[in-house]
CSV table of C-alpha atoms and ligand atoms in Angstrom, one decimal:
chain,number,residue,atom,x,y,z
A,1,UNK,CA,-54.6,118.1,10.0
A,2,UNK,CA,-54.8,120.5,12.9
A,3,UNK,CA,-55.9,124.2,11.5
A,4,UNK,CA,-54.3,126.3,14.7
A,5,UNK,CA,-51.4,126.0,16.7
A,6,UNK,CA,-51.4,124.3,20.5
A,7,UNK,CA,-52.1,127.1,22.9
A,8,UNK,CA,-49.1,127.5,25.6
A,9,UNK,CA,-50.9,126.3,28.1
A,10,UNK,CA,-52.0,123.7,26.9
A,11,UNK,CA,-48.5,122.2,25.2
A,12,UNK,CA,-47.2,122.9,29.1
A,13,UNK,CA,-49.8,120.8,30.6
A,14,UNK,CA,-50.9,123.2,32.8
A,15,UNK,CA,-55.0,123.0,31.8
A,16,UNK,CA,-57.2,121.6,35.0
A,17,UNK,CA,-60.6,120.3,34.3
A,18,UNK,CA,-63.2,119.1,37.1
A,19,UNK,CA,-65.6,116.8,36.1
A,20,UNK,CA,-68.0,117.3,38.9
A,21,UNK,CA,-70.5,114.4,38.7
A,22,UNK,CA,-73.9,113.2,40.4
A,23,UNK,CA,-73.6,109.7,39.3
A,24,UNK,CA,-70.7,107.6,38.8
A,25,UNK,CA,-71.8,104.1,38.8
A,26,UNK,CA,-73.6,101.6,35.6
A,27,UNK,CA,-72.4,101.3,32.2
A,28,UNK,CA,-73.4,104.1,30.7
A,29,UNK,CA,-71.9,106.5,33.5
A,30,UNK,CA,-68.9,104.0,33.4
A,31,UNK,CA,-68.0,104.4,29.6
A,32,UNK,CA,-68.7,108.5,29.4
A,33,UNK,CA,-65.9,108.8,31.7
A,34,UNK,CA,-63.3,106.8,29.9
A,35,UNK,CA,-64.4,109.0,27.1
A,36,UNK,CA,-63.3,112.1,29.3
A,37,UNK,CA,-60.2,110.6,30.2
A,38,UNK,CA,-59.0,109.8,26.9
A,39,UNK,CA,-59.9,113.1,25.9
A,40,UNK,CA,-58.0,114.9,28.6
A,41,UNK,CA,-54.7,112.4,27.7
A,42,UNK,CA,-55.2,113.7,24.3
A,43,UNK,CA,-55.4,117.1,25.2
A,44,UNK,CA,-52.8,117.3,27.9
A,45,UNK,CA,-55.7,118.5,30.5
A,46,UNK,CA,-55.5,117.1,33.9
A,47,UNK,CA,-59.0,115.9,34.7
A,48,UNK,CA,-59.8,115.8,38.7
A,49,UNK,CA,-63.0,113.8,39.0
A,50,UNK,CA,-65.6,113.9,41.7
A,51,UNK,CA,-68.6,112.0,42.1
A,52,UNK,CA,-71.6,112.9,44.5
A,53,UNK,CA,-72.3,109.3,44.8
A,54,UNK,CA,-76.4,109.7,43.8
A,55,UNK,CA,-76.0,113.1,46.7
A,56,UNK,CA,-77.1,116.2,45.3
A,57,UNK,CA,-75.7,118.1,48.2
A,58,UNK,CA,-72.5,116.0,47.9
A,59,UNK,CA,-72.2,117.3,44.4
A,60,UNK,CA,-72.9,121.0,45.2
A,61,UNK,CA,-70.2,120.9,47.6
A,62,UNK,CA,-67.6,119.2,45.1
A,63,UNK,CA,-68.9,122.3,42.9
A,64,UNK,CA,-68.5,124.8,45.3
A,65,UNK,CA,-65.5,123.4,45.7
A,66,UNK,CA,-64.0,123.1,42.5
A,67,UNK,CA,-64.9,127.4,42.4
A,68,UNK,CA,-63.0,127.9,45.0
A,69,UNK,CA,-59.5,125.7,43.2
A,70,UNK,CA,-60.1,127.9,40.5
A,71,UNK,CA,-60.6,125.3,37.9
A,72,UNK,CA,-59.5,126.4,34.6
A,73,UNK,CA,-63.0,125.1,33.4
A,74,UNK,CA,-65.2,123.0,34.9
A,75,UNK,CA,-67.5,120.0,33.4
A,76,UNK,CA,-71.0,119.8,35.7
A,77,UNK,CA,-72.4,116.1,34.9
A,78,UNK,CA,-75.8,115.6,35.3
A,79,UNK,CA,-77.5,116.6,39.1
A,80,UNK,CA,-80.9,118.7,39.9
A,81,UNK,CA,-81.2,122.1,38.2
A,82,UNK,CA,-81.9,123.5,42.1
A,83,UNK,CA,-79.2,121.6,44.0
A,84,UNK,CA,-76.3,122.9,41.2
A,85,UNK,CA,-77.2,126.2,39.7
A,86,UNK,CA,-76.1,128.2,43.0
A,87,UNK,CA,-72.5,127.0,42.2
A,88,UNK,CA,-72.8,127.1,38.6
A,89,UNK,CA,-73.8,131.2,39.5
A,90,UNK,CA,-70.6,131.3,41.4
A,91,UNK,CA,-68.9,129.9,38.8
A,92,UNK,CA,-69.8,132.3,36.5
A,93,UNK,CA,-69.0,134.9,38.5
A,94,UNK,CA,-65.5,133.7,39.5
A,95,UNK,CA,-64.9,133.5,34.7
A,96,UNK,CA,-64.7,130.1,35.3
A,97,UNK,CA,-66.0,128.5,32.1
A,98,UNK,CA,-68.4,125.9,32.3
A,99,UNK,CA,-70.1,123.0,30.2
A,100,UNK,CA,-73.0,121.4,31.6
A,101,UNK,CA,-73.9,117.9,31.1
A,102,UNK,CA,-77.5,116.8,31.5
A,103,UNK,CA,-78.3,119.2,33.5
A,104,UNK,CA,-80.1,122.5,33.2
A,105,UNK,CA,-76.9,125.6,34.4
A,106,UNK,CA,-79.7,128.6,34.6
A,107,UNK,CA,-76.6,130.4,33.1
A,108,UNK,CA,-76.8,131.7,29.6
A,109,UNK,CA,-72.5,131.9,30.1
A,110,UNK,CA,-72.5,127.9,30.4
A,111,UNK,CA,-72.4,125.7,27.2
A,112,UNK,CA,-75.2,123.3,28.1
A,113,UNK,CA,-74.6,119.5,26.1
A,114,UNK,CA,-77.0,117.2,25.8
A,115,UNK,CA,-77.7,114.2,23.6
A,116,UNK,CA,-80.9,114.8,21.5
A,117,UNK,CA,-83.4,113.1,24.1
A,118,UNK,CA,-86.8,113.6,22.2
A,119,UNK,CA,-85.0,111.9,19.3
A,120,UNK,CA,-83.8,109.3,21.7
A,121,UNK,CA,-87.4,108.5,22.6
A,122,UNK,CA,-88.8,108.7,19.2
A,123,UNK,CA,-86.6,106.6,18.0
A,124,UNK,CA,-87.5,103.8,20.9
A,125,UNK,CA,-91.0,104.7,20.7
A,126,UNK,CA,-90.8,104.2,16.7
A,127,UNK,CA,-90.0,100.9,17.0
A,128,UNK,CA,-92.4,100.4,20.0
A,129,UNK,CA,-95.0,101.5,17.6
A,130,UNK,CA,-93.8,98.7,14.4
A,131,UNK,CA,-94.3,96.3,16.4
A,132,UNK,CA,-97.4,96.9,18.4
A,133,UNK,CA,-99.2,98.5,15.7
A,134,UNK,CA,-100.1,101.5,17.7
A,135,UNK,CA,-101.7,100.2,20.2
A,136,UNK,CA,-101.5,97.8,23.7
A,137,UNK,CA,-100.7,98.2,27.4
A,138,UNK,CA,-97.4,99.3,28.3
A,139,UNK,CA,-95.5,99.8,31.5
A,140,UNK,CA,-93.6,102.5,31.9
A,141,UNK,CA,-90.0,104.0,33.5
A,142,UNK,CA,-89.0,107.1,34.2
A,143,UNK,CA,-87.7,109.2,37.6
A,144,UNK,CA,-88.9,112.9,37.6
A,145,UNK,CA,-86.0,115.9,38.1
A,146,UNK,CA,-83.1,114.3,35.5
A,147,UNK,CA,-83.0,116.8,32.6
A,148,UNK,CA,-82.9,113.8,30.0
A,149,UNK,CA,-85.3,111.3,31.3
A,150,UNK,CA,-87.7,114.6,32.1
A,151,UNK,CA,-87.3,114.8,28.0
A,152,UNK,CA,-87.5,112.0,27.0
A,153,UNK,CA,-91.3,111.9,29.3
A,154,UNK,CA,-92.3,114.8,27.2
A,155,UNK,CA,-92.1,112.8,23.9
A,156,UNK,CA,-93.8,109.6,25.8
A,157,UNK,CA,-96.5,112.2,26.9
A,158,UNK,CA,-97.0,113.8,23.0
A,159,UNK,CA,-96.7,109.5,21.8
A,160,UNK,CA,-99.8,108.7,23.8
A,161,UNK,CA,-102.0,111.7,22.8
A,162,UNK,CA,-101.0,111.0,19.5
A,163,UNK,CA,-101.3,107.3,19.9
A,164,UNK,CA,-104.6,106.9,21.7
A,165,UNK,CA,-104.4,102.7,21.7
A,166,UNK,CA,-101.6,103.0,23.5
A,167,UNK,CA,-102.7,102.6,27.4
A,168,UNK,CA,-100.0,103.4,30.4
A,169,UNK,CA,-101.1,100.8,32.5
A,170,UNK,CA,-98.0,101.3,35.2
A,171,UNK,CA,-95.0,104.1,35.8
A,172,UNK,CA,-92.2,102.2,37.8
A,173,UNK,CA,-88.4,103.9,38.3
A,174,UNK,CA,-85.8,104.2,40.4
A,175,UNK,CA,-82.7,106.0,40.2
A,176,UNK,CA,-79.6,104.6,42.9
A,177,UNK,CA,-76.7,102.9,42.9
A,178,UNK,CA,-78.2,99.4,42.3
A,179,UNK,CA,-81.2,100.9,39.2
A,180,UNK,CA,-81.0,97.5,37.5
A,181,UNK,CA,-82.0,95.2,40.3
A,182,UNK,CA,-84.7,97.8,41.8
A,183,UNK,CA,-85.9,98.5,38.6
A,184,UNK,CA,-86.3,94.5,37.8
A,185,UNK,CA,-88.3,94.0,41.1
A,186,UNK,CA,-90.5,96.5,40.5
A,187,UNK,CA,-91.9,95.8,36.7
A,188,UNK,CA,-91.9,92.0,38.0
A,189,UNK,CA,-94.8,93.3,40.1
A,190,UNK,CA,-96.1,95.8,37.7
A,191,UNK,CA,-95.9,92.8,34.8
A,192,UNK,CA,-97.7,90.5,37.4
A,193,UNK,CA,-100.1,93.2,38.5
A,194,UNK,CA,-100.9,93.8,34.7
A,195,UNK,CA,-101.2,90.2,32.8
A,196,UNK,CA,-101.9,92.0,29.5
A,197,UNK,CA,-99.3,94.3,29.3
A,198,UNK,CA,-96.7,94.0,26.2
A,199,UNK,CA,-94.7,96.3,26.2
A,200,UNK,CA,-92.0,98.2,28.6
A,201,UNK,CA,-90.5,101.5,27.8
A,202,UNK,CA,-87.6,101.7,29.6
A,203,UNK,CA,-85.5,104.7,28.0
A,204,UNK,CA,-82.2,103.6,30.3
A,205,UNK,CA,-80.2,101.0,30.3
A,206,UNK,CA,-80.1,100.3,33.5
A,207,UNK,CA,-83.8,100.7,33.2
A,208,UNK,CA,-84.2,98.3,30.2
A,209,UNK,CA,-81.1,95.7,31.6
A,210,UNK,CA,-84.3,95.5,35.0
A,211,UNK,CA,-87.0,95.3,33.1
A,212,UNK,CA,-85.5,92.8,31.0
A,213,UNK,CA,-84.7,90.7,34.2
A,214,UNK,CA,-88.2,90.6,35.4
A,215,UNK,CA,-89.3,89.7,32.1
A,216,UNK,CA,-87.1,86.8,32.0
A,217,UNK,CA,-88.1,85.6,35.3
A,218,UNK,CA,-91.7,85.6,35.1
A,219,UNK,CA,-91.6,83.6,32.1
A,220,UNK,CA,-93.0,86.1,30.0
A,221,UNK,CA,-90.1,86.5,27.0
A,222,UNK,CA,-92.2,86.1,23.7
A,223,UNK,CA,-95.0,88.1,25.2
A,224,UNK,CA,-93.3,91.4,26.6
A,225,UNK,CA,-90.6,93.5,24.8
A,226,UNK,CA,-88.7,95.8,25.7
A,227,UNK,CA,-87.5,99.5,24.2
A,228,UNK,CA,-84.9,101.3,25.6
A,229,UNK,CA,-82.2,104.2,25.6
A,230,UNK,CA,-78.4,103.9,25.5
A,231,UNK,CA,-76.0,101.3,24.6
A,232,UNK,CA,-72.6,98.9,26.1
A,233,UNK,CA,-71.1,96.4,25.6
A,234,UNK,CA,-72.8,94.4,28.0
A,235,UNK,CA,-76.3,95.9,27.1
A,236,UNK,CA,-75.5,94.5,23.6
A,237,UNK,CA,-74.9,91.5,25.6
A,238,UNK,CA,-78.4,90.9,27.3
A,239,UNK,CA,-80.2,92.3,23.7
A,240,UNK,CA,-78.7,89.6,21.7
A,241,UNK,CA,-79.2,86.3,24.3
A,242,UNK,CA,-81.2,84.0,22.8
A,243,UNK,CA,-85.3,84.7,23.5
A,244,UNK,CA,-84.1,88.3,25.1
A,245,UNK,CA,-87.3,90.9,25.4
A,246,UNK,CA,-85.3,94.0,24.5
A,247,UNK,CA,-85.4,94.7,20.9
A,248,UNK,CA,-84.8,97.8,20.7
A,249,UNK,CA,-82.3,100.7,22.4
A,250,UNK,CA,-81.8,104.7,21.1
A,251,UNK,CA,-78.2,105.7,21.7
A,252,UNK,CA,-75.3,108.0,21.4
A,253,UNK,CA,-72.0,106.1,21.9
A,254,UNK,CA,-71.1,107.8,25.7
A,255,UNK,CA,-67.8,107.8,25.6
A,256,UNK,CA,-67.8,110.0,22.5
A,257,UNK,CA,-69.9,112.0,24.7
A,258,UNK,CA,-67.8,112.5,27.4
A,259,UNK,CA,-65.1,113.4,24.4
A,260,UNK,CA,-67.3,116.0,23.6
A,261,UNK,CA,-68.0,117.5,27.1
A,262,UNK,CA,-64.0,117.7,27.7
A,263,UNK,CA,-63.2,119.6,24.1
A,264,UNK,CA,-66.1,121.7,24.3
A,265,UNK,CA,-64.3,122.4,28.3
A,266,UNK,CA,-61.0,122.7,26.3
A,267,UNK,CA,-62.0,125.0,23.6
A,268,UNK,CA,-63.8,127.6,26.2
A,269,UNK,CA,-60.1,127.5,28.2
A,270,UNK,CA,-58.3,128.3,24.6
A,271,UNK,CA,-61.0,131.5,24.5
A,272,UNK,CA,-62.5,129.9,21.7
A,273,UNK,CA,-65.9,130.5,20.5
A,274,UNK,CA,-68.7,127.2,21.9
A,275,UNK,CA,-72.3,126.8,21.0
A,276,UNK,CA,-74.0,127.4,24.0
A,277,UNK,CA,-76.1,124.6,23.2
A,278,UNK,CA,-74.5,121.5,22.2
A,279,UNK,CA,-76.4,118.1,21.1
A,280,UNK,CA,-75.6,114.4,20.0
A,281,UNK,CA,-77.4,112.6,18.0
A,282,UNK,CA,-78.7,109.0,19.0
A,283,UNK,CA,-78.9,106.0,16.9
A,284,UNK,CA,-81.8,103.4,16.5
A,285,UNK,CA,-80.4,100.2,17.6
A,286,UNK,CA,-82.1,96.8,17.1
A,287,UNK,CA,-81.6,93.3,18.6
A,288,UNK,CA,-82.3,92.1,14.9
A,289,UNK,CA,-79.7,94.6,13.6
A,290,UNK,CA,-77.0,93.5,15.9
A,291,UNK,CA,-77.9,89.6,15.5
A,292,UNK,CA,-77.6,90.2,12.1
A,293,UNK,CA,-74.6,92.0,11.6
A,294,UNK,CA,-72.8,89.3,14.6
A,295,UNK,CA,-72.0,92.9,16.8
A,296,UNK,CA,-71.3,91.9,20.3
A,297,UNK,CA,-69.6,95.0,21.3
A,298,UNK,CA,-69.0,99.0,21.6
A,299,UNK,CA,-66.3,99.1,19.0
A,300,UNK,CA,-68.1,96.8,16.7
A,301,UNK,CA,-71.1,99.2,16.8
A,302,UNK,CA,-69.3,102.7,16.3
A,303,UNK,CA,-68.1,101.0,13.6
A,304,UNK,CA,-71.0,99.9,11.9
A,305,UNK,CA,-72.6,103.3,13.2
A,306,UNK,CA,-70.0,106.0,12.1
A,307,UNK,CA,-72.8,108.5,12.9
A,308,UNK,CA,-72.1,108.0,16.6
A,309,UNK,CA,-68.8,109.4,16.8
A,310,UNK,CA,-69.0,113.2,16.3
A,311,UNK,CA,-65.9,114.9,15.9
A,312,UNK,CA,-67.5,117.8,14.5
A,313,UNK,CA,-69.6,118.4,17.5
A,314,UNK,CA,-66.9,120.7,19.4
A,315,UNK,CA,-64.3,120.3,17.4
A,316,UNK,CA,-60.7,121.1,18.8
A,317,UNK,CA,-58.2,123.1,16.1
A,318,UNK,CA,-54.9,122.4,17.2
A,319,UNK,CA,-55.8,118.7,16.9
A,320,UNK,CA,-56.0,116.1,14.3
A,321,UNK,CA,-59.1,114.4,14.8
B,1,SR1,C1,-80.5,109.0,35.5
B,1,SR1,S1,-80.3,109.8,34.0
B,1,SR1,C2,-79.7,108.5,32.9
B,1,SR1,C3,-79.5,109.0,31.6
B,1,SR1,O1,-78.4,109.9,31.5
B,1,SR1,C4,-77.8,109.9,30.2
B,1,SR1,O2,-78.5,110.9,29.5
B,1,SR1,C5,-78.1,108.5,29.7
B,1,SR1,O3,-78.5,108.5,28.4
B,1,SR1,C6,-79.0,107.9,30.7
B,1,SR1,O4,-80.1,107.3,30.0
């Protein structure tokens, strides 16, 4: 049961939110924001979304511009620490509260979320490790300058000093509009480049759904799996087709994140008190555990994964859940 009242301005509907995005396009991207919408319809909060389209400048100016509407709070979504922390300054200095999403604010003011991204990796890199035995050639994806795939490269640095049979024999990645497809045509020639490899971590999706399309193509399902980061419905899709090469994904459940990221907006509105660091937990998922248990969805998986939904993790007084 809700332990506070509704704030006034909140039972008048008069609460404005900008999400203020660098990416808007993929599944995972896709699913956070229905998370933030449902959210905002639950709390009365008008969301206004922008997206900078993969543009860093484009989503400084829909910053900058979201200061100047006077925003009662606004949401920062991933996007370079040096392309958004001028605006996030301005924001600050306008009182605007402000969560940041993947992204590093530079302002102690800002609550900064984050999904635990070294666990997300360890947990891939755990099961990368069970079935390898420690040791083999691996190709590797990752783009430099996104706050969580820059973590989750810190744990793949620590694995291979600590794993010294495992042997980088390639670093691929690219980060647009079309990931999946650019990502798949560049570990087909990595994988063809390096005959022995066995491995590919790819710690996002649209990273793994690429690398799981080159494997495919070349023939080479059997021979080279696959672990990755983050989860949908159609990810569970390609994990669980017969002779698929991605066993095994660490992930929060996104739209529960993009919850998160609008209550933890909400609550800073009401005056109420936010960690200023925020994190949500990931959960090891395995192409055996989802054959197994017949889950071919999202909703399937929360369910068998209560852990993913985290309503304790900026939680909102005046409402039920
Ligand atoms: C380009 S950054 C992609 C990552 O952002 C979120 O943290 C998701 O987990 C995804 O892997």
């Amino acid at each position: 049961a809700p332990s506070a009242p509704v704030p006034a301005k909140f039972a008048g509907g008069d609460v404005r939110i900008s999400l203020v995005r660098q990416l808007s396009s993929g599944d995972y991207f896709e699913q956070w924001l229905a998370g933030a919408q449902a959210e905002a319809k639950a709390l009365n909060v008008r969301l206004e979304v922008s997206s900078g389209d993969g543009n860093n400048d484009k989503q400084a100016l829909n910053l900058e511009q979201a200061v100047t509407a006077k925003s009662d709070a606004i949401i920062v979504d991933h996007g370079f620490a040096q392309t958004v922390q001028p605006a996030v300054k301005k924001a600050v200095a306008a009182k605007i509260p402000l969560v940041a999403f993947d992204v590093d604010p530079g302002a102690s003011e800002a609550v900064a979320l984050s999904q635990d991204d070294h666990a997300i990796a360890e947990q891939a890199l755990g099961a990368l490790k069970a079935d390898t035995g420690g040791s083999g050639e691996v190709v590797y994806v990752y783009v430099a300058g996104f706050a969580p795939l820059d973590r989750r490269n810190e744990t793949w640095e620590q694995f291979k000093k600590d794993n010294p049979g495992i042997k980088q024999v390639a670093q691929i990645g690219v980060v647009n509009s079309s990931t999946a497809s650019a990502v798949a045509d560049q570990a087909k020639a990595a994988l063809q480049a390096n005959p022995g490899a066995k491995a590919i971590f790819a710690p996002y999706d649209e990273f793994a759904k690429g690398a799981a399309l080159a494997v495919k193509e070349l023939g080479l399902a059997g021979k080279v799996k696959i672990y990755g980061a983050d989860v949908s419905t159609a990810d569970i899709g390609v994990m669980t087709e017969p002779d698929s090469p991605w066993v095994a994904t660490s992930a929060t459940d996104p739209a529960n994140v993009g919850r998160v990221a609008v209550r933890a907006a909400a609550l800073l509105v009401a005056g109420e008190n936010v960690d200023r660091a925020l994190t949500v937990p990931p959960s090891l998922i395995t192409q055996k555990g989802l054959r197994d248990a017949g889950i071919t969805s999202v909703e399937q998986l929360t369910r068998a994964f209560p852990g993913l939904t985290t309503p304790d993790v900026a939680r909102v007084p005046w409402t039920a859940s």
